[in-house]
PDB file of C-alpha atoms in Angstrom:
ATOM      1  CA  UNK Z 287      95.935  41.790 196.548  1.00 59.00           C
ATOM      2  CA  UNK Z 288      96.842  44.766 194.276  1.00 72.00           C
ATOM      3  CA  UNK Z 289      98.630  47.520 196.396  1.00 89.00           C
ATOM      4  CA  UNK Z 290      96.590  51.074 196.470  1.00 94.00           C
ATOM      5  CA  UNK Z 291      98.517  54.056 194.830  1.00 96.00           C
ATOM      6  CA  UNK Z 292      97.409  57.700 195.752  1.00 96.00           C
ATOM      7  CA  UNK Z 293      97.560  59.639 192.545  1.00 97.00           C
ATOM      8  CA  UNK Z 294      97.095  63.222 192.459  1.00 97.00           C
ATOM      9  CA  UNK Z 295      95.962  64.544 188.798  1.00 97.00           C
ATOM     10  CA  UNK Z 296      96.191  68.324 188.271  1.00 97.00           C
ATOM     11  CA  UNK Z 297      94.526  69.000 184.914  1.00 96.00           C
ATOM     12  CA  UNK Z 298      92.666  71.693 183.706  1.00 95.00           C
ATOM     13  CA  UNK Z 299      90.723  69.747 181.037  1.00 94.00           C
ATOM     14  CA  UNK Z 300      87.986  67.793 182.056  1.00 95.00           C
ATOM     15  CA  UNK Z 301      88.255  65.418 179.053  1.00 95.00           C
ATOM     16  CA  UNK Z 302      91.854  64.806 179.628  1.00 95.00           C
ATOM     17  CA  UNK Z 303      91.303  63.918 183.462  1.00 95.00           C
ATOM     18  CA  UNK Z 304      88.753  61.378 182.082  1.00 96.00           C
ATOM     19  CA  UNK Z 305      91.252  59.969 179.821  1.00 96.00           C
ATOM     20  CA  UNK Z 306      93.814  59.593 182.666  1.00 96.00           C
ATOM     21  CA  UNK Z 307      91.398  58.273 184.965  1.00 96.00           C
ATOM     22  CA  UNK Z 308      90.796  55.381 182.135  1.00 96.00           C
ATOM     23  CA  UNK Z 309      94.276  54.729 181.879  1.00 96.00           C
ATOM     24  CA  UNK Z 310      95.132  54.598 185.579  1.00 96.00           C
ATOM     25  CA  UNK Z 311      92.270  51.986 186.066  1.00 94.00           C
ATOM     26  CA  UNK Z 312      93.860  49.716 183.632  1.00 93.00           C
ATOM     27  CA  UNK Z 313      97.148  49.933 185.528  1.00 89.00           C
ATOM     28  CA  UNK Z 314      98.345  46.387 186.649  1.00 88.00           C
ATOM     29  CA  UNK Z 315     100.713  47.276 189.611  1.00 88.00           C
ATOM     30  CA  UNK Z 316      98.176  49.027 191.614  1.00 92.00           C
ATOM     31  CA  UNK Z 317      94.751  49.879 192.344  1.00 93.00           C
ATOM     32  CA  UNK Z 318      94.952  53.738 191.810  1.00 95.00           C
ATOM     33  CA  UNK Z 319      93.054  55.982 194.015  1.00 95.00           C
ATOM     34  CA  UNK Z 320      93.163  59.363 192.024  1.00 96.00           C
ATOM     35  CA  UNK Z 321      92.235  62.655 193.474  1.00 96.00           C
ATOM     36  CA  UNK Z 322      91.624  65.503 190.633  1.00 97.00           C
ATOM     37  CA  UNK Z 323      92.794  69.407 190.792  1.00 96.00           C
ATOM     38  CA  UNK Z 324      91.931  71.623 188.071  1.00 95.00           C
ATOM     39  CA  UNK Z 325      94.325  74.215 189.041  1.00 94.00           C
ATOM     40  CA  UNK Z 326      97.931  74.513 190.776  1.00 93.00           C
ATOM     41  CA  UNK Z 327      96.457  75.945 193.717  1.00 93.00           C
ATOM     42  CA  UNK Z 328      93.828  73.433 194.386  1.00 95.00           C
ATOM     43  CA  UNK Z 329      96.473  70.804 193.863  1.00 95.00           C
ATOM     44  CA  UNK Z 330      98.814  72.266 196.602  1.00 93.00           C
ATOM     45  CA  UNK Z 331      95.995  72.277 198.882  1.00 93.00           C
ATOM     46  CA  UNK Z 332      95.412  68.584 198.243  1.00 95.00           C
ATOM     47  CA  UNK Z 333      99.214  68.093 198.923  1.00 94.00           C
ATOM     48  CA  UNK Z 334      98.786  69.738 202.118  1.00 90.00           C
ATOM     49  CA  UNK Z 335      96.170  67.253 203.375  1.00 89.00           C
ATOM     50  CA  UNK Z 336      98.913  64.558 202.864  1.00 89.00           C
ATOM     51  CA  UNK Z 337      98.709  60.998 201.492  1.00 92.00           C
ATOM     52  CA  UNK Z 338      99.825  61.741 197.880  1.00 95.00           C
ATOM     53  CA  UNK Z 339     102.282  59.346 196.605  1.00 96.00           C
ATOM     54  CA  UNK Z 340     102.749  60.545 193.197  1.00 97.00           C
ATOM     55  CA  UNK Z 341     101.756  63.670 191.146  1.00 97.00           C
ATOM     56  CA  UNK Z 342     100.728  63.804 187.417  1.00 97.00           C
ATOM     57  CA  UNK Z 343     100.739  67.588 186.204  1.00 96.00           C
ATOM     58  CA  UNK Z 344      99.802  68.925 182.935  1.00 95.00           C
ATOM     59  CA  UNK Z 345     102.440  71.418 181.585  1.00 92.00           C
ATOM     60  CA  UNK Z 346      99.798  73.725 180.175  1.00 88.00           C
ATOM     61  CA  UNK Z 347      97.821  75.250 182.726  1.00 88.00           C
ATOM     62  CA  UNK Z 348      95.869  78.588 183.259  1.00 85.00           C
ATOM     63  CA  UNK Z 349      97.461  80.499 186.181  1.00 86.00           C
ATOM     64  CA  UNK Z 350     100.025  78.578 187.630  1.00 88.00           C
ATOM     65  CA  UNK Z 351     101.907  76.587 184.796  1.00 90.00           C
ATOM     66  CA  UNK Z 352     103.170  73.209 185.247  1.00 91.00           C
ATOM     67  CA  UNK Z 353     106.482  74.119 185.788  1.00 92.00           C
ATOM     68  CA  UNK Z 354     105.661  76.601 188.501  1.00 93.00           C
ATOM     69  CA  UNK Z 355     103.617  73.755 190.291  1.00 94.00           C
ATOM     70  CA  UNK Z 356     106.574  71.418 189.882  1.00 94.00           C
ATOM     71  CA  UNK Z 357     108.717  74.067 191.572  1.00 91.00           C
ATOM     72  CA  UNK Z 358     106.473  74.437 194.327  1.00 91.00           C
ATOM     73  CA  UNK Z 359     106.175  70.716 194.901  1.00 93.00           C
ATOM     74  CA  UNK Z 360     109.745  70.280 194.729  1.00 91.00           C
ATOM     75  CA  UNK Z 361     110.244  72.868 197.340  1.00 85.00           C
ATOM     76  CA  UNK Z 362     107.471  72.080 199.817  1.00 86.00           C
ATOM     77  CA  UNK Z 363     106.829  68.425 199.191  1.00 91.00           C
ATOM     78  CA  UNK Z 364     110.223  67.042 198.235  1.00 88.00           C
ATOM     79  CA  UNK Z 365     109.097  63.227 198.908  1.00 90.00           C
ATOM     80  CA  UNK Z 366     106.179  63.217 196.028  1.00 95.00           C
ATOM     81  CA  UNK Z 367     107.418  61.934 192.791  1.00 97.00           C
ATOM     82  CA  UNK Z 368     106.167  63.795 189.602  1.00 97.00           C
ATOM     83  CA  UNK Z 369     105.150  62.865 186.287  1.00 97.00           C
ATOM     84  CA  UNK Z 370     104.825  65.800 183.705  1.00 96.00           C
ATOM     85  CA  UNK Z 371     102.296  65.513 181.024  1.00 94.00           C
ATOM     86  CA  UNK Z 372     103.175  67.574 177.878  1.00 90.00           C
ATOM     87  CA  UNK Z 373     101.365  68.281 174.553  1.00 83.00           C
ATOM     88  CA  UNK Z 374     102.643  66.570 171.133  1.00 69.00           C
ATOM     89  CA  UNK Z 375     105.934  68.575 170.192  1.00 72.00           C
ATOM     90  CA  UNK Z 376     106.752  69.720 173.806  1.00 70.00           C
ATOM     91  CA  UNK Z 377     109.660  67.727 174.411  1.00 75.00           C
ATOM     92  CA  UNK Z 378     111.863  70.386 175.261  1.00 84.00           C
ATOM     93  CA  UNK Z 379     109.441  71.158 177.746  1.00 85.00           C
ATOM     94  CA  UNK Z 380     109.546  67.684 179.185  1.00 84.00           C
ATOM     95  CA  UNK Z 381     113.399  68.064 179.289  1.00 88.00           C
ATOM     96  CA  UNK Z 382     113.195  71.262 181.305  1.00 90.00           C
ATOM     97  CA  UNK Z 383     110.535  69.523 183.688  1.00 92.00           C
ATOM     98  CA  UNK Z 384     112.995  66.713 184.403  1.00 93.00           C
ATOM     99  CA  UNK Z 385     115.647  69.201 184.821  1.00 91.00           C
ATOM    100  CA  UNK Z 386     113.774  71.057 187.598  1.00 90.00           C
ATOM    101  CA  UNK Z 387     112.552  68.113 189.852  1.00 93.00           C
ATOM    102  CA  UNK Z 388     110.030  65.788 187.603  1.00 95.00           C
ATOM    103  CA  UNK Z 389     111.163  62.188 187.678  1.00 96.00           C
ATOM    104  CA  UNK Z 390     109.218  61.274 184.280  1.00 96.00           C
ATOM    105  CA  UNK Z 391     107.054  62.674 181.555  1.00 94.00           C
ATOM    106  CA  UNK Z 392     104.186  61.701 179.059  1.00 94.00           C
ATOM    107  CA  UNK Z 393     102.871  63.095 175.851  1.00 93.00           C
ATOM    108  CA  UNK Z 394      99.359  63.090 175.707  1.00 90.00           C
ATOM    109  CA  UNK Z 395      99.122  62.736 172.041  1.00 86.00           C
ATOM    110  CA  UNK Z 396     100.952  59.354 172.357  1.00 91.00           C
ATOM    111  CA  UNK Z 397     100.083  58.220 175.702  1.00 93.00           C
ATOM    112  CA  UNK Z 398      98.596  54.848 176.352  1.00 95.00           C
ATOM    113  CA  UNK Z 399      97.574  53.232 179.270  1.00 96.00           C
ATOM    114  CA  UNK Z 400     100.767  50.872 179.333  1.00 96.00           C
ATOM    115  CA  UNK Z 401     103.099  53.991 178.733  1.00 96.00           C
ATOM    116  CA  UNK Z 402     101.664  55.996 181.730  1.00 96.00           C
ATOM    117  CA  UNK Z 403     102.025  53.147 183.955  1.00 96.00           C
ATOM    118  CA  UNK Z 404     105.535  52.770 182.823  1.00 96.00           C
ATOM    119  CA  UNK Z 405     106.305  56.308 183.476  1.00 96.00           C
ATOM    120  CA  UNK Z 406     104.730  55.968 187.114  1.00 97.00           C
ATOM    121  CA  UNK Z 407     106.996  53.022 187.819  1.00 96.00           C
ATOM    122  CA  UNK Z 408     109.854  54.582 186.693  1.00 97.00           C
ATOM    123  CA  UNK Z 409     109.099  57.864 188.552  1.00 97.00           C
ATOM    124  CA  UNK Z 410     108.543  56.100 191.952  1.00 97.00           C
ATOM    125  CA  UNK Z 411     111.931  54.150 191.566  1.00 97.00           C
ATOM    126  CA  UNK Z 412     113.810  57.353 190.520  1.00 96.00           C
ATOM    127  CA  UNK Z 413     112.270  59.284 193.596  1.00 95.00           C
ATOM    128  CA  UNK Z 414     113.205  56.063 195.814  1.00 94.00           C
ATOM    129  CA  UNK Z 415     117.028  56.492 194.680  1.00 93.00           C
ATOM    130  CA  UNK Z 416     116.871  60.046 195.282  1.00 89.00           C
ATOM    131  CA  UNK Z 417     115.273  59.612 199.130  1.00 85.00           C
ATOM    132  CA  UNK Z 418     118.300  57.159 199.782  1.00 86.00           C
ATOM    133  CA  UNK Z 419     120.954  59.495 198.591  1.00 86.00           C
ATOM    134  CA  UNK Z 420     119.280  62.485 200.179  1.00 79.00           C
ATOM    135  CA  UNK Z 421     118.955  60.579 203.405  1.00 80.00           C
ATOM    136  CA  UNK Z 422     122.867  60.520 203.942  1.00 86.00           C
ATOM    137  CA  UNK Z 423     122.978  64.222 202.930  1.00 91.00           C
ATOM    138  CA  UNK Z 424     120.305  65.846 204.397  1.00 90.00           C
ATOM    139  CA  UNK Z 425     119.011  63.376 207.332  1.00 91.00           C
ATOM    140  CA  UNK Z 426     120.002  63.174 210.918  1.00 94.00           C
ATOM    141  CA  UNK Z 427     120.938  59.691 211.385  1.00 92.00           C
ATOM    142  CA  UNK Z 428     119.707  59.446 214.764  1.00 96.00           C
ATOM    143  CA  UNK Z 429     116.262  60.957 214.494  1.00 96.00           C
ATOM    144  CA  UNK Z 430     115.541  60.519 210.851  1.00 93.00           C
ATOM    145  CA  UNK Z 431     114.739  64.288 210.880  1.00 95.00           C
ATOM    146  CA  UNK Z 432     116.285  66.953 208.301  1.00 94.00           C
ATOM    147  CA  UNK Z 433     119.648  68.116 209.243  1.00 95.00           C
ATOM    148  CA  UNK Z 434     121.268  71.657 209.417  1.00 95.00           C
ATOM    149  CA  UNK Z 435     122.166  71.379 205.738  1.00 94.00           C
ATOM    150  CA  UNK Z 436     118.538  70.826 204.677  1.00 93.00           C
ATOM    151  CA  UNK Z 437     117.287  73.332 206.886  1.00 96.00           C
ATOM    152  CA  UNK Z 438     119.782  76.003 205.548  1.00 96.00           C
ATOM    153  CA  UNK Z 439     118.644  75.141 201.946  1.00 93.00           C
ATOM    154  CA  UNK Z 440     114.975  75.151 202.812  1.00 92.00           C
ATOM    155  CA  UNK Z 441     115.013  78.284 204.300  1.00 95.00           C
ATOM    156  CA  UNK Z 442     116.717  80.197 201.725  1.00 93.00           C
ATOM    157  CA  UNK Z 443     114.159  78.520 199.097  1.00 88.00           C
ATOM    158  CA  UNK Z 444     111.284  79.904 201.375  1.00 89.00           C
ATOM    159  CA  UNK Z 445     112.655  83.334 201.482  1.00 90.00           C
ATOM    160  CA  UNK Z 446     112.998  83.496 197.752  1.00 87.00           C
ATOM    161  CA  UNK Z 447     109.654  81.984 197.268  1.00 81.00           C
ATOM    162  CA  UNK Z 448     107.741  84.153 199.801  1.00 75.00           C
ATOM    163  CA  UNK Z 449     109.170  87.357 197.898  1.00 64.00           C
ATOM    164  CA  UNK Z 450     107.760  86.121 194.636  1.00 66.00           C
ATOM    165  CA  UNK Z 451     104.186  85.054 195.783  1.00 64.00           C
ATOM    166  CA  UNK Z 452     103.467  87.152 199.358  1.00 65.00           C
ATOM    167  CA  UNK Z 453     103.102  83.955 201.749  1.00 71.00           C
ATOM    168  CA  UNK Z 454     104.787  84.314 204.817  1.00 83.00           C
ATOM    169  CA  UNK Z 455     106.151  81.538 207.010  1.00 89.00           C
ATOM    170  CA  UNK Z 456     107.785  81.200 210.615  1.00 91.00           C
ATOM    171  CA  UNK Z 457     111.079  79.985 212.116  1.00 95.00           C
ATOM    172  CA  UNK Z 458     110.461  78.234 215.459  1.00 95.00           C
ATOM    173  CA  UNK Z 459     113.745  77.555 217.533  1.00 96.00           C
ATOM    174  CA  UNK Z 460     113.196  74.745 219.896  1.00 96.00           C
ATOM    175  CA  UNK Z 461     115.650  73.544 222.787  1.00 96.00           C
ATOM    176  CA  UNK Z 462     114.908  70.921 225.278  1.00 96.00           C
ATOM    177  CA  UNK Z 463     115.306  72.100 228.848  1.00 94.00           C
ATOM    178  CA  UNK Z 464     116.640  69.546 231.565  1.00 92.00           C
ATOM    179  CA  UNK Z 465     118.430  67.421 228.924  1.00 95.00           C
ATOM    180  CA  UNK Z 466     121.817  67.856 230.346  1.00 94.00           C
ATOM    181  CA  UNK Z 467     120.788  66.260 233.350  1.00 94.00           C
ATOM    182  CA  UNK Z 468     119.158  63.311 231.372  1.00 94.00           C
ATOM    183  CA  UNK Z 469     122.518  62.289 230.016  1.00 94.00           C
ATOM    184  CA  UNK Z 470     124.257  62.767 233.505  1.00 95.00           C
ATOM    185  CA  UNK Z 471     121.690  60.858 235.331  1.00 95.00           C
ATOM    186  CA  UNK Z 472     120.607  58.171 233.074  1.00 95.00           C
ATOM    187  CA  UNK Z 473     123.597  58.047 230.399  1.00 95.00           C
ATOM    188  CA  UNK Z 474     123.852  58.878 226.757  1.00 95.00           C
ATOM    189  CA  UNK Z 475     121.921  56.076 225.310  1.00 96.00           C
ATOM    190  CA  UNK Z 476     118.769  57.276 227.395  1.00 96.00           C
ATOM    191  CA  UNK Z 477     119.395  60.791 225.990  1.00 96.00           C
ATOM    192  CA  UNK Z 478     119.588  59.565 222.415  1.00 97.00           C
ATOM    193  CA  UNK Z 479     116.338  57.555 223.222  1.00 97.00           C
ATOM    194  CA  UNK Z 480     114.754  60.847 224.707  1.00 97.00           C
ATOM    195  CA  UNK Z 481     115.744  62.596 221.308  1.00 97.00           C
ATOM    196  CA  UNK Z 482     114.130  60.186 219.266  1.00 97.00           C
ATOM    197  CA  UNK Z 483     110.631  60.398 221.158  1.00 97.00           C
ATOM    198  CA  UNK Z 484     110.900  64.280 221.150  1.00 97.00           C
ATOM    199  CA  UNK Z 485     111.483  63.943 217.349  1.00 97.00           C
ATOM    200  CA  UNK Z 486     108.148  61.864 217.035  1.00 96.00           C
ATOM    201  CA  UNK Z 487     106.173  63.835 219.161  1.00 95.00           C
ATOM    202  CA  UNK Z 488     107.070  67.543 217.590  1.00 95.00           C
ATOM    203  CA  UNK Z 489     106.558  65.495 213.995  1.00 94.00           C
ATOM    204  CA  UNK Z 490     102.741  65.323 214.862  1.00 90.00           C
ATOM    205  CA  UNK Z 491     102.404  68.985 215.141  1.00 86.00           C
ATOM    206  CA  UNK Z 492     104.340  69.776 211.635  1.00 87.00           C
ATOM    207  CA  UNK Z 493     101.774  69.673 208.517  1.00 84.00           C
ATOM    208  CA  UNK Z 494     103.136  67.917 205.536  1.00 79.00           C
ATOM    209  CA  UNK Z 495     105.136  70.471 203.603  1.00 81.00           C
ATOM    210  CA  UNK Z 496     106.524  72.236 206.645  1.00 91.00           C
ATOM    211  CA  UNK Z 497     109.991  71.010 207.898  1.00 94.00           C
ATOM    212  CA  UNK Z 498     111.173  69.986 211.171  1.00 96.00           C
ATOM    213  CA  UNK Z 499     114.941  69.653 211.519  1.00 97.00           C
ATOM    214  CA  UNK Z 500     117.624  68.614 214.507  1.00 97.00           C
ATOM    215  CA  UNK Z 501     120.264  71.112 213.899  1.00 95.00           C
ATOM    216  CA  UNK Z 502     122.443  70.038 216.795  1.00 93.00           C
ATOM    217  CA  UNK Z 503     122.641  68.297 220.314  1.00 94.00           C
ATOM    218  CA  UNK Z 504     118.805  68.727 221.922  1.00 96.00           C
ATOM    219  CA  UNK Z 505     118.494  71.654 219.321  1.00 97.00           C
ATOM    220  CA  UNK Z 506     115.320  71.472 216.890  1.00 97.00           C
ATOM    221  CA  UNK Z 507     114.080  74.112 214.374  1.00 97.00           C
ATOM    222  CA  UNK Z 508     110.736  74.077 212.506  1.00 95.00           C
ATOM    223  CA  UNK Z 509     110.028  75.987 209.246  1.00 94.00           C
ATOM    224  CA  UNK Z 510     106.066  76.378 209.091  1.00 90.00           C
ATOM    225  CA  UNK Z 511     104.820  77.737 205.689  1.00 82.00           C
ATOM    226  CA  UNK Z 512     102.181  79.274 203.863  1.00 69.00           C
ATOM    227  CA  UNK Z 513     101.073  81.532 206.630  1.00 64.00           C
ATOM    228  CA  UNK Z 514      99.231  84.298 205.057  1.00 50.00           C
ATOM    229  CA  UNK Z 515     100.124  87.739 205.320  1.00 51.00           C
ATOM    230  CA  UNK Z 516      98.857  89.246 208.793  1.00 52.00           C
ATOM    231  CA  UNK Z 517      98.431  85.657 210.417  1.00 54.00           C
ATOM    232  CA  UNK Z 518      96.908  86.140 213.614  1.00 52.00           C
ATOM    233  CA  UNK Z 519      98.539  84.626 216.904  1.00 59.00           C
ATOM    234  CA  UNK Z 520     100.550  82.340 214.904  1.00 54.00           C
ATOM    235  CA  UNK Z 521     103.218  82.304 217.769  1.00 59.00           C
ATOM    236  CA  UNK Z 522     100.827  81.547 220.186  1.00 71.00           C
ATOM    237  CA  UNK Z 523      99.142  78.615 218.514  1.00 77.00           C
ATOM    238  CA  UNK Z 524     102.517  77.229 217.065  1.00 82.00           C
ATOM    239  CA  UNK Z 525     104.462  77.346 220.256  1.00 85.00           C
ATOM    240  CA  UNK Z 526     101.564  75.761 222.603  1.00 86.00           C
ATOM    241  CA  UNK Z 527     101.090  72.911 220.147  1.00 86.00           C
ATOM    242  CA  UNK Z 528     104.577  71.978 220.088  1.00 89.00           C
ATOM    243  CA  UNK Z 529     105.352  72.432 223.709  1.00 89.00           C
ATOM    244  CA  UNK Z 530     102.273  70.679 224.739  1.00 89.00           C
ATOM    245  CA  UNK Z 531     103.640  67.425 223.151  1.00 89.00           C
ATOM    246  CA  UNK Z 532     106.776  67.455 225.439  1.00 92.00           C
ATOM    247  CA  UNK Z 533     105.228  68.533 228.910  1.00 88.00           C
ATOM    248  CA  UNK Z 534     101.782  66.874 228.944  1.00 88.00           C
ATOM    249  CA  UNK Z 535     103.305  63.160 229.643  1.00 90.00           C
ATOM    250  CA  UNK Z 536     106.694  61.767 230.680  1.00 94.00           C
ATOM    251  CA  UNK Z 537     109.026  60.006 228.346  1.00 96.00           C
ATOM    252  CA  UNK Z 538     109.424  56.668 229.141  1.00 95.00           C
ATOM    253  CA  UNK Z 539     112.894  54.872 228.921  1.00 95.00           C
ATOM    254  CA  UNK Z 540     113.676  51.438 230.140  1.00 92.00           C
ATOM    255  CA  UNK Z 541     110.769  51.596 232.218  1.00 93.00           C
ATOM    256  CA  UNK Z 542     111.736  55.124 233.756  1.00 95.00           C
ATOM    257  CA  UNK Z 543     109.829  58.243 233.710  1.00 95.00           C
ATOM    258  CA  UNK Z 544     111.935  61.143 232.559  1.00 95.00           C
ATOM    259  CA  UNK Z 545     110.532  64.608 232.005  1.00 94.00           C
ATOM    260  CA  UNK Z 546     112.048  67.108 230.131  1.00 94.00           C
ATOM    261  CA  UNK Z 547     110.814  70.808 229.207  1.00 93.00           C
ATOM    262  CA  UNK Z 548     110.853  72.904 225.953  1.00 94.00           C
ATOM    263  CA  UNK Z 549     111.832  76.468 225.225  1.00 94.00           C
ATOM    264  CA  UNK Z 550     110.438  78.020 221.955  1.00 94.00           C
ATOM    265  CA  UNK Z 551     111.336  80.991 219.948  1.00 94.00           C
ATOM    266  CA  UNK Z 552     109.325  82.281 217.105  1.00 93.00           C
ATOM    267  CA  UNK Z 553     109.815  84.699 213.917  1.00 93.00           C
ATOM    268  CA  UNK Z 554     107.524  85.262 211.120  1.00 90.00           C
ATOM    269  CA  UNK Z 555     108.800  86.363 207.768  1.00 91.00           C
ATOM    270  CA  UNK Z 556     108.373  88.950 206.637  1.00 88.00           C
ATOM    271  CA  UNK Z 557     106.158  90.555 209.483  1.00 87.00           C
ATOM    272  CA  UNK Z 558     108.716  90.417 212.094  1.00 90.00           C
ATOM    273  CA  UNK Z 559     111.638  90.127 209.787  1.00 91.00           C
ATOM    274  CA  UNK Z 560     112.486  90.313 206.108  1.00 89.00           C
ATOM    275  CA  UNK Z 561     115.895  89.048 205.927  1.00 93.00           C
ATOM    276  CA  UNK Z 562     117.501  85.675 206.943  1.00 95.00           C
ATOM    277  CA  UNK Z 563     119.982  87.132 209.493  1.00 96.00           C
ATOM    278  CA  UNK Z 564     117.186  89.020 211.672  1.00 96.00           C
ATOM    279  CA  UNK Z 565     114.710  86.287 211.082  1.00 96.00           C
ATOM    280  CA  UNK Z 566     116.974  83.763 212.936  1.00 96.00           C
ATOM    281  CA  UNK Z 567     118.249  86.442 215.523  1.00 97.00           C
ATOM    282  CA  UNK Z 568     114.713  86.908 216.704  1.00 96.00           C
ATOM    283  CA  UNK Z 569     113.715  83.467 216.957  1.00 95.00           C
ATOM    284  CA  UNK Z 570     117.004  82.306 218.773  1.00 96.00           C
ATOM    285  CA  UNK Z 571     116.621  85.449 221.187  1.00 96.00           C
ATOM    286  CA  UNK Z 572     112.953  84.263 221.655  1.00 94.00           C
ATOM    287  CA  UNK Z 573     113.794  80.863 222.612  1.00 94.00           C
ATOM    288  CA  UNK Z 574     116.509  81.871 225.225  1.00 93.00           C
ATOM    289  CA  UNK Z 575     114.276  84.525 226.823  1.00 93.00           C
ATOM    290  CA  UNK Z 576     111.593  81.609 227.232  1.00 90.00           C
ATOM    291  CA  UNK Z 577     114.497  79.432 228.871  1.00 89.00           C
ATOM    292  CA  UNK Z 578     115.604  82.349 231.066  1.00 89.00           C
ATOM    293  CA  UNK Z 579     112.150  82.629 232.408  1.00 86.00           C
ATOM    294  CA  UNK Z 580     111.511  79.254 232.989  1.00 79.00           C
ATOM    295  CA  UNK Z 581     114.715  78.993 235.148  1.00 80.00           C
ATOM    296  CA  UNK Z 582     113.803  81.969 237.122  1.00 75.00           C
ATOM    297  CA  UNK Z 583     110.577  80.197 237.712  1.00 71.00           C
ATOM    298  CA  UNK Z 584     112.290  77.189 238.803  1.00 49.00           C
ATOM    299  CA  UNK Z 585     110.313  75.125 236.403  1.00 47.00           C
ATOM    300  CA  UNK Z 586     113.443  73.320 234.997  1.00 44.00           C
ATOM    301  CA  UNK Z 587     114.637  70.346 237.567  1.00 50.00           C
ATOM    302  CA  UNK Z 588     118.476  69.877 238.141  1.00 46.00           C
ATOM    303  CA  UNK Z 589     117.575  65.820 237.951  1.00 46.00           C
ATOM    304  CA  UNK Z 590     114.849  64.713 235.778  1.00 47.00           C
ATOM    305  CA  UNK Z 591     112.315  62.237 236.770  1.00 45.00           C
ATOM    306  CA  UNK Z 592     111.702  64.209 240.268  1.00 41.00           C
ATOM    307  CA  UNK Z 593     108.186  64.794 241.699  1.00 38.00           C
ATOM    308  CA  UNK Z 594     108.590  68.641 240.594  1.00 37.00           C
ATOM    309  CA  UNK Z 595     109.290  68.022 237.126  1.00 34.00           C
ATOM    310  CA  UNK Z 596     106.554  69.964 235.390  1.00 35.00           C
ATOM    311  CA  UNK Z 597     107.868  72.860 233.391  1.00 36.00           C
ATOM    312  CA  UNK Z 598     105.623  75.987 232.910  1.00 35.00           C
ATOM    313  CA  UNK Z 599     106.234  77.522 229.796  1.00 34.00           C
ATOM    314  CA  UNK Z 600     104.895  80.832 228.224  1.00 35.00           C
ATOM    315  CA  UNK Z 601     105.205  81.932 224.834  1.00 37.00           C
ATOM    316  CA  UNK Z 602     107.961  84.391 224.425  1.00 36.00           C
ATOM    317  CA  UNK Z 603     106.928  86.892 221.474  1.00 36.00           C
ATOM    318  CA  UNK Z 604     109.600  88.979 220.039  1.00 38.00           C
ATOM    319  CA  UNK Z 605     109.438  91.923 217.794  1.00 35.00           C
ATOM    320  CA  UNK Z 606     106.086  92.993 216.435  1.00 32.00           C
ATOM    321  CA  UNK Z 607     104.012  91.454 213.880  1.00 32.00           C
TER     322      UNK Z 607
END
């Protein structure tokens, strides 16, 4: 059976999109499921919905150029390989695209079904190799989440990007409550398993294009991007979604039910802070204020797994939106 490949085609020309479709229909490696977008904004929206396995982008686009779309994809959807489509005589543009994150390119005037399929095969292979290299440098070995290095780089990129396009984003610091007691009572192997399960649960509330990272021990951080200016009640919605994944049911480790809590602090850029240092300080402060209130309410047990192990967490909003 031929494998299915989900392709996102971003091109403002109806005729060119039709030709790409005909070429993709002749592919021998896959049965291509093609989603079309007439603009960069529409294409990015399709990427947020998830499921895209490769993007084909026309360089000459109104509004966002192909290189600007490529930059956005590289920043927000780094796992998606890209083939840049250029016009005849635009080989310099193609080289520039390769330098800025594209995995291959095709020239419309000379493109054939075979050359397009070759470019796609190459782009998928290049991205696979890139992922393997990046996995060691940018991902946590225990959980498979992004690590502190990736978080720091993505945060800097988002601050620069938001300064240009006006889109806000949120930083959410998360810390497990009662995790030390898990290690002390059940051992570090059980603790590691809890961290893996926590990572899986938190990831369910992270959209494609957002970032969830483990930055140490039982500390996690999420970057929630593309928040419009004045986004209402961002902190309530995001923190409630993340904390409910941890609190709603116990973790099962070796047949034993174990409960932990979660304290979160959130800061929104640029409404609550317009620089990196203040943004991180506010998110960190919010997390520790929530943890303090949880302890004062005696909602975090000293030994996990007991009868009174439900943590009652409230949102800790810091600063003003």
